[in-house]
C-alpha positions as a printed NumPy array, in Angstrom:
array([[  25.884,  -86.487,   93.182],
       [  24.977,  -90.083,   94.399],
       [  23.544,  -91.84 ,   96.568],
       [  23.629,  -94.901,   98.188],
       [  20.71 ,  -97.432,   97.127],
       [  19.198, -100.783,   99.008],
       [  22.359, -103.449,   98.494],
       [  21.85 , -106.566,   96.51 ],
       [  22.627, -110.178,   98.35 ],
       [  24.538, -112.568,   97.293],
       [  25.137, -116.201,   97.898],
       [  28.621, -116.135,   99.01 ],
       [  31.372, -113.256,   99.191],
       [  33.87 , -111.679,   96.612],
       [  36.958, -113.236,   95.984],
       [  39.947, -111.098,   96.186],
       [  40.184, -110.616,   92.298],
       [  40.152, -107.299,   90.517],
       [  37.771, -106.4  ,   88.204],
       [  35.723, -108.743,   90.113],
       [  31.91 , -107.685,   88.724],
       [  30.417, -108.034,   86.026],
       [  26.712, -106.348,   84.724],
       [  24.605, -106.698,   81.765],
       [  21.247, -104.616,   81.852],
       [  18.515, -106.005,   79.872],
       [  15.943, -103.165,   78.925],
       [  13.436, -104.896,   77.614],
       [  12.74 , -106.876,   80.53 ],
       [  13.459, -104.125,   83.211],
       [  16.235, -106.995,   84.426],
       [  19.768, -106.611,   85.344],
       [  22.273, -109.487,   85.576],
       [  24.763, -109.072,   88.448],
       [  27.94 , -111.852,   88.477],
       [  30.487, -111.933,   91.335],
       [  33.068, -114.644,   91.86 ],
       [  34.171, -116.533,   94.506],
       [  36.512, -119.144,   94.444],
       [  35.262, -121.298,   91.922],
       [  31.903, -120.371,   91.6  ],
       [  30.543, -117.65 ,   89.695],
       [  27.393, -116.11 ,   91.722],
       [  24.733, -114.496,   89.844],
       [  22.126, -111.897,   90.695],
       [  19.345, -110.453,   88.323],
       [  17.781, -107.969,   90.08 ],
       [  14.544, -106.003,   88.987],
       [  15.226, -101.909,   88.413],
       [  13.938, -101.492,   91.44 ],
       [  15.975, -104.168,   93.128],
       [  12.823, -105.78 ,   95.104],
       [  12.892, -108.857,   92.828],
       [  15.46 , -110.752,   93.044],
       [  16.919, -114.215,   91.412],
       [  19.726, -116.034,   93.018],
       [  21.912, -118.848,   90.125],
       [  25.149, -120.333,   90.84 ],
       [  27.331, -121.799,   88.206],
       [  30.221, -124.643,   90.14 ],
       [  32.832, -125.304,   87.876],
       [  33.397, -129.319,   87.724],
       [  35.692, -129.997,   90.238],
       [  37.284, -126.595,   90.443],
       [  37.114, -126.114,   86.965],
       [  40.511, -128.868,   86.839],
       [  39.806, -132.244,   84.317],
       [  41.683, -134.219,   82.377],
       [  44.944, -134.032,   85.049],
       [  46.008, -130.548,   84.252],
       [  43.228, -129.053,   81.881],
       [  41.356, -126.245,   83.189],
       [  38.055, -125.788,   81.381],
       [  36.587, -122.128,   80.435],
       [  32.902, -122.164,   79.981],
       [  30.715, -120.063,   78.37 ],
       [  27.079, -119.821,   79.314],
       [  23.397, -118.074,   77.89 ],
       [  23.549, -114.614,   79.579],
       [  21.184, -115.653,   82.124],
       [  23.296, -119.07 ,   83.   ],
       [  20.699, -120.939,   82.793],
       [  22.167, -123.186,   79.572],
       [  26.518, -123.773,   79.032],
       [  26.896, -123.475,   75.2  ],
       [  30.612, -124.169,   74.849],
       [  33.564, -125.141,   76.872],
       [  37.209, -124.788,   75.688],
       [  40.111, -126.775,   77.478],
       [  43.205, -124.879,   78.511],
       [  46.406, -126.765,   78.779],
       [  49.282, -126.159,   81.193],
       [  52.886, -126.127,   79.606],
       [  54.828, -129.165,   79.737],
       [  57.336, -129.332,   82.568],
       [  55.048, -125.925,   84.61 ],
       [  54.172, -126.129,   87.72 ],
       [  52.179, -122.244,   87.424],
       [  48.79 , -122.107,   87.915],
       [  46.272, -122.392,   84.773],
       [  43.7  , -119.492,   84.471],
       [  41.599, -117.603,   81.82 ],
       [  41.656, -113.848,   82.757],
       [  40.305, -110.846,   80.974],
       [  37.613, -110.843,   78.253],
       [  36.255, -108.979,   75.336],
       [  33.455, -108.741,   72.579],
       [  34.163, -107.067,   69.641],
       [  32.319, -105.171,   67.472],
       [  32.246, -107.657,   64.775],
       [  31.759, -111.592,   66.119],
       [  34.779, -112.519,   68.13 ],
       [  34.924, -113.1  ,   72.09 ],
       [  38.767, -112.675,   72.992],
       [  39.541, -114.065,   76.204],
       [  43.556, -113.983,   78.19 ],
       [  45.235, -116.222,   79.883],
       [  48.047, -117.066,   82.075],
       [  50.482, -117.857,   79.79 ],
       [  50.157, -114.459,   77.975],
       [  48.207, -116.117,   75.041],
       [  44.579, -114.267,   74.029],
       [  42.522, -116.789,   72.394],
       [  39.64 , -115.545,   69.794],
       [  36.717, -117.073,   69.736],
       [  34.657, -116.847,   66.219],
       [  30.514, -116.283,   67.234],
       [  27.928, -117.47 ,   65.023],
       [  25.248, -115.205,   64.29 ],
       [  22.942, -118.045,   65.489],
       [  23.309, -121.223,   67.029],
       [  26.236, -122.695,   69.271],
       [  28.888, -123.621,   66.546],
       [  31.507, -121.827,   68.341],
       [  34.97 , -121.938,   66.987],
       [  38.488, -121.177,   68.073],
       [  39.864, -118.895,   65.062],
       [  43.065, -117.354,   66.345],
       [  45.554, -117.112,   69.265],
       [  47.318, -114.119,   69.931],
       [  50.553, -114.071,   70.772],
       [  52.371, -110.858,   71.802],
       [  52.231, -110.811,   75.255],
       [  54.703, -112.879,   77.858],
       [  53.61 , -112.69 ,   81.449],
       [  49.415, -113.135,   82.406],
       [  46.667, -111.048,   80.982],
       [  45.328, -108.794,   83.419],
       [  42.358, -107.789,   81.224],
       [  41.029, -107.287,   77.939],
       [  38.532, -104.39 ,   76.419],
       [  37.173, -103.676,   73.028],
       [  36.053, -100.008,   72.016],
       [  32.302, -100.877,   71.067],
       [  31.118,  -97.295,   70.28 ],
       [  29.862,  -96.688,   66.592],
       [  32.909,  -94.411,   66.114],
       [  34.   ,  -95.234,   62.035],
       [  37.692,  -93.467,   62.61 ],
       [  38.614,  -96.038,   65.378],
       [  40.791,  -98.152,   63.535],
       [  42.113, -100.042,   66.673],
       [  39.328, -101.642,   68.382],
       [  40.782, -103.886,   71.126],
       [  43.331, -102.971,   73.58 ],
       [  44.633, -105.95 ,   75.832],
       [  47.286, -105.404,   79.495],
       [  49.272, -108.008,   81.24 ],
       [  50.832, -108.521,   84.866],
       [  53.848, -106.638,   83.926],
       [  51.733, -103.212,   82.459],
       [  52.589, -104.362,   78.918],
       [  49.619, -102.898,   76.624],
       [  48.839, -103.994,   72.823],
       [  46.484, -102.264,   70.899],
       [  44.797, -104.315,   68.117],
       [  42.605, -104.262,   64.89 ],
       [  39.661, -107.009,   65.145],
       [  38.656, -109.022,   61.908],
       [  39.178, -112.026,   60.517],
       [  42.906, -111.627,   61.244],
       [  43.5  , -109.678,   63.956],
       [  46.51 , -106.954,   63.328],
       [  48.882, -105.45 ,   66.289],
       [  48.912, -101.509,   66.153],
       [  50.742, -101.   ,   68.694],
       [  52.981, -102.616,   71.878],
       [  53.192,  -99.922,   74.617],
       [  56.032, -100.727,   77.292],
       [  55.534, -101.155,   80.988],
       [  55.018,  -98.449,   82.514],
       [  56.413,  -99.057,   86.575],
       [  54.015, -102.098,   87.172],
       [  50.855, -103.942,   86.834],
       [  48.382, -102.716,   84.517],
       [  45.3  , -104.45 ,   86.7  ],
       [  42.486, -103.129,   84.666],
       [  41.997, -101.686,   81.151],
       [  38.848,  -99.809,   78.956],
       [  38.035,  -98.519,   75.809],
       [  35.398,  -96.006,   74.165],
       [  35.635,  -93.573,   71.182],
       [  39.133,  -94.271,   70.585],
       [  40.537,  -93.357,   74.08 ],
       [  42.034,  -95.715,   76.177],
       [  41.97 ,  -95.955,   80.223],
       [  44.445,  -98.131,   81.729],
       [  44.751,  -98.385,   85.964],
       [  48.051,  -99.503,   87.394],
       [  49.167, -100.638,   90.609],
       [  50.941,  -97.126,   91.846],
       [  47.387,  -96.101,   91.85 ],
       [  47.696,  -93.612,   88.242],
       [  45.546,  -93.975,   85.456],
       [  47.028,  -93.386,   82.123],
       [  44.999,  -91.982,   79.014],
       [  45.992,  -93.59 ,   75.501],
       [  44.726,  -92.026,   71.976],
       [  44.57 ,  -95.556,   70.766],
       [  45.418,  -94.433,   67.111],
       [  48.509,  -92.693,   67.767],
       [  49.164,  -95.204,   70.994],
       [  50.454,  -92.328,   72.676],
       [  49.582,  -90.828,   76.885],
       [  47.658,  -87.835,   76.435],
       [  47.081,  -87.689,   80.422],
       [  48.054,  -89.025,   84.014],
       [  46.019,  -89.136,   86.395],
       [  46.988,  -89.549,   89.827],
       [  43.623,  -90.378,   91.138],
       [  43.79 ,  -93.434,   94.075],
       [  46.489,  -93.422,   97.198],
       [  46.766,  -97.118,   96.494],
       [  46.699, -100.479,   93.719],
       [  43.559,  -99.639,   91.717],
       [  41.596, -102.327,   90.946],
       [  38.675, -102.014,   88.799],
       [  37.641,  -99.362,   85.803],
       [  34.702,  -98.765,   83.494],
       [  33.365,  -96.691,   80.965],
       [  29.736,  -95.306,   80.942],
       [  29.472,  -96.095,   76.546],
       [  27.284,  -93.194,   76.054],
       [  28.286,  -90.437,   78.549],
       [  31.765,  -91.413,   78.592],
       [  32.303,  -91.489,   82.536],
       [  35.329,  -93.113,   83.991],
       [  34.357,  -95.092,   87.407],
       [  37.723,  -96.429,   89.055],
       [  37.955,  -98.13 ,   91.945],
       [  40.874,  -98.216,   94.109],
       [  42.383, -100.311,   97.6  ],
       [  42.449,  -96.893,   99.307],
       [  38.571,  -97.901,   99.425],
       [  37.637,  -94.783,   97.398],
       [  35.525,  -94.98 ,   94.007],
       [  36.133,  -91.794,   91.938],
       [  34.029,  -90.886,   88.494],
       [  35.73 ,  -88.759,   86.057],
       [  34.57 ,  -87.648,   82.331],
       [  36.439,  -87.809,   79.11 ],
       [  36.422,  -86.048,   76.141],
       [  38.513,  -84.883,   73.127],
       [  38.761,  -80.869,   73.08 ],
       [  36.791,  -80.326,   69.808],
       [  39.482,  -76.853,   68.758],
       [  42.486,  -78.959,   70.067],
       [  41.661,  -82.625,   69.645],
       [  43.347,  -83.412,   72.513],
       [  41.592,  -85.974,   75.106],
       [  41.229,  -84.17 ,   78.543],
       [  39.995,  -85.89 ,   82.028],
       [  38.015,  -84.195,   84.665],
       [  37.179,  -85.314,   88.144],
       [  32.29 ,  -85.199,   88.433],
       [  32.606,  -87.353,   92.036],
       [  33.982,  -89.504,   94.665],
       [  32.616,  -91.683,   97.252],
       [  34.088,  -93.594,  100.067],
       [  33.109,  -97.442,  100.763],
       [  34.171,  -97.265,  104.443],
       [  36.143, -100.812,  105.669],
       [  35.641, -102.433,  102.107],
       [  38.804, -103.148,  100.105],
       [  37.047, -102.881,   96.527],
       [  37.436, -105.675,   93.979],
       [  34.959, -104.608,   91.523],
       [  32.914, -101.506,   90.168],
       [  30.72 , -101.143,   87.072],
       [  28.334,  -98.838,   86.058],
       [  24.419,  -99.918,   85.521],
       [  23.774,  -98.533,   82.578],
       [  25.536,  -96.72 ,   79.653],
       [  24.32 ,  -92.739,   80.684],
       [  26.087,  -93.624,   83.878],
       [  23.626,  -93.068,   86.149],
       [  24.294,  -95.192,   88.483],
       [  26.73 ,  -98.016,   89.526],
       [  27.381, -100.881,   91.849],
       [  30.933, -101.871,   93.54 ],
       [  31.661, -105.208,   95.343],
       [  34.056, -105.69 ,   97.911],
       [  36.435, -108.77 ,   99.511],
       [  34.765, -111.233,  101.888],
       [  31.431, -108.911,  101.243],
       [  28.18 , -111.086,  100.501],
       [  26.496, -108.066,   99.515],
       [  26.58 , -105.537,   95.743],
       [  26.252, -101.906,   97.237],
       [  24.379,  -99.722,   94.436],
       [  24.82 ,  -95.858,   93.849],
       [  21.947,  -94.005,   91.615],
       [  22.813,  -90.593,   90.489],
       [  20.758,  -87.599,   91.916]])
């Protein structure tokens, strides 16, 4: 069971975006980072464990994030935002007149940040172990319609061969092998629409469409073990609890539903089973993540809603 917990402010309202929240708990400092966007402003929260203290940054792209005519600029800031440590330029085709946008990112185990756009492309980004000297290494090329969202499988698990697992507007999926040249496992057709948000952990694969379904992948065979039929409408935000391995998806239908996976130890099959729901009465959800990796407890954000509602685990 959970319960709902004292919400955390924010300086202006979710945009209508899915997967719109991100969170990064610091331990050490007994600190975590909230980020909601709106528009073209990222708003950030870091919020004591307690959620008493609380410190309000926003980051304003320059001029709507649009220089240089028809460059849009992607950013990438110190975890806190205090400091912007690189910026990358993305062009719009000659002769388009689509929008430009970066959508969808993921760290991999090793030192790459990949990062999808609206032209299909996933650029890699090559982290130092120190310093700033980001580089561009690769661009990835297998998708053709916009990346919906990108996840890397970060667990410790030595027989994952496939590590990154990237969806587009169309429900196209590509599984990948990270390194310093990135390898294409597998290419997993549509499957009847949008694949709006995507997550990996221990070699398993969640992937939420628009007809409200969630499909399970084994991500070295890039076969469906399960379907899930779990919201009545477009779902629009997943995560994975890294140690536990909870699923918390979050649907238009207003409902957030947790679910646990796990491969049957005598049949090695990957089975899904429904812990909890809860309803977010009059709030169209746009994002949901889990707090910390035991999946304890969680936070959702919701369109036009200047608030981040928390659940803690009883």
């Amino acid at each position: 069971m959970y319960k709902r917990e004292k919400s955390i402010q924010i300086k202006s309202s979710a945009s209508a975006f899915y997967n719109n929240l991100s969170i990064l708990p610091i331990t050490d400092k007994n600190l975590t980072y909230f980020a909601v966007i709106h528009g073209s402003v990222v708003n950030m929260v870091s919020a004591s464990t307690d959620g008493l203290n609380l410190s309000h940054r926003q980051l304003q792209s320059k001029e709507g994030g649009m220089v240089h005519g028809t460059s849009l600029i992607m950013q990438m800031y110190e975890s806190d935002g205090s400091i912007m440590v690189y910026w990358h330029a993305l062009d719009t085709p000659e002769a388009s007149t689509d929008a430009v946008f970066a959508r969808g990112i993921g760290a991999t185990r090793s030192h790459y940040i990949c990062v999808g756009s609206s032209t299909g492309s996933i650029l890699v980004f090559n982290i130092p172990p120190k310093g700033t000297n980001i580089t561009l290494s690769e661009v990835l090329e297998q998708h053709r319609d916009p990346i919906t969202d990108i996840a890397c499988d970060c667990t410790e698990d030595k027989e994952c061969v496939a590590d990154l697992v990237s969806a587009d507007d169309s429900g196209v999926l590509c599984i990948w092998k990270s390194g310093d040249d990135f390898k294409l496992m597998y290419k997993i057709a549509a499957y009847g629409g949008t694949c709006s948000s995507v997550k990996m952990w221990s070699g398993i694969i969640a992937a939420g469409y628009g007809s409200g379904q969630i499909l399970i992948y084994d991500a070295a065979a890039g076969t469906v073990n399960v379907v899930v039929n779990a919201h009545a409408r477009w779902i629009c935000t997943l995560d994975v609890a890294s140690i536990s391995g909870k699923l918390l998806s979050g649907g238009e239908d207003s409902f957030l539903r947790i679910w646990r996976i796990y491969r049957n130890p005598e049949t090695n099959s990957i089975e899904v089973e429904h812990e909890h729901t809860e309803c977010v009465t009059d709030v169209q959800i746009c994002g949901a993540k889990f707090c910390d990796p035991e999946g304890t407890a969680f936070a959702v954000t919701g369109y036009d809603l200047s608030e981040i509602i928390r659940y803690v685990q009883v």
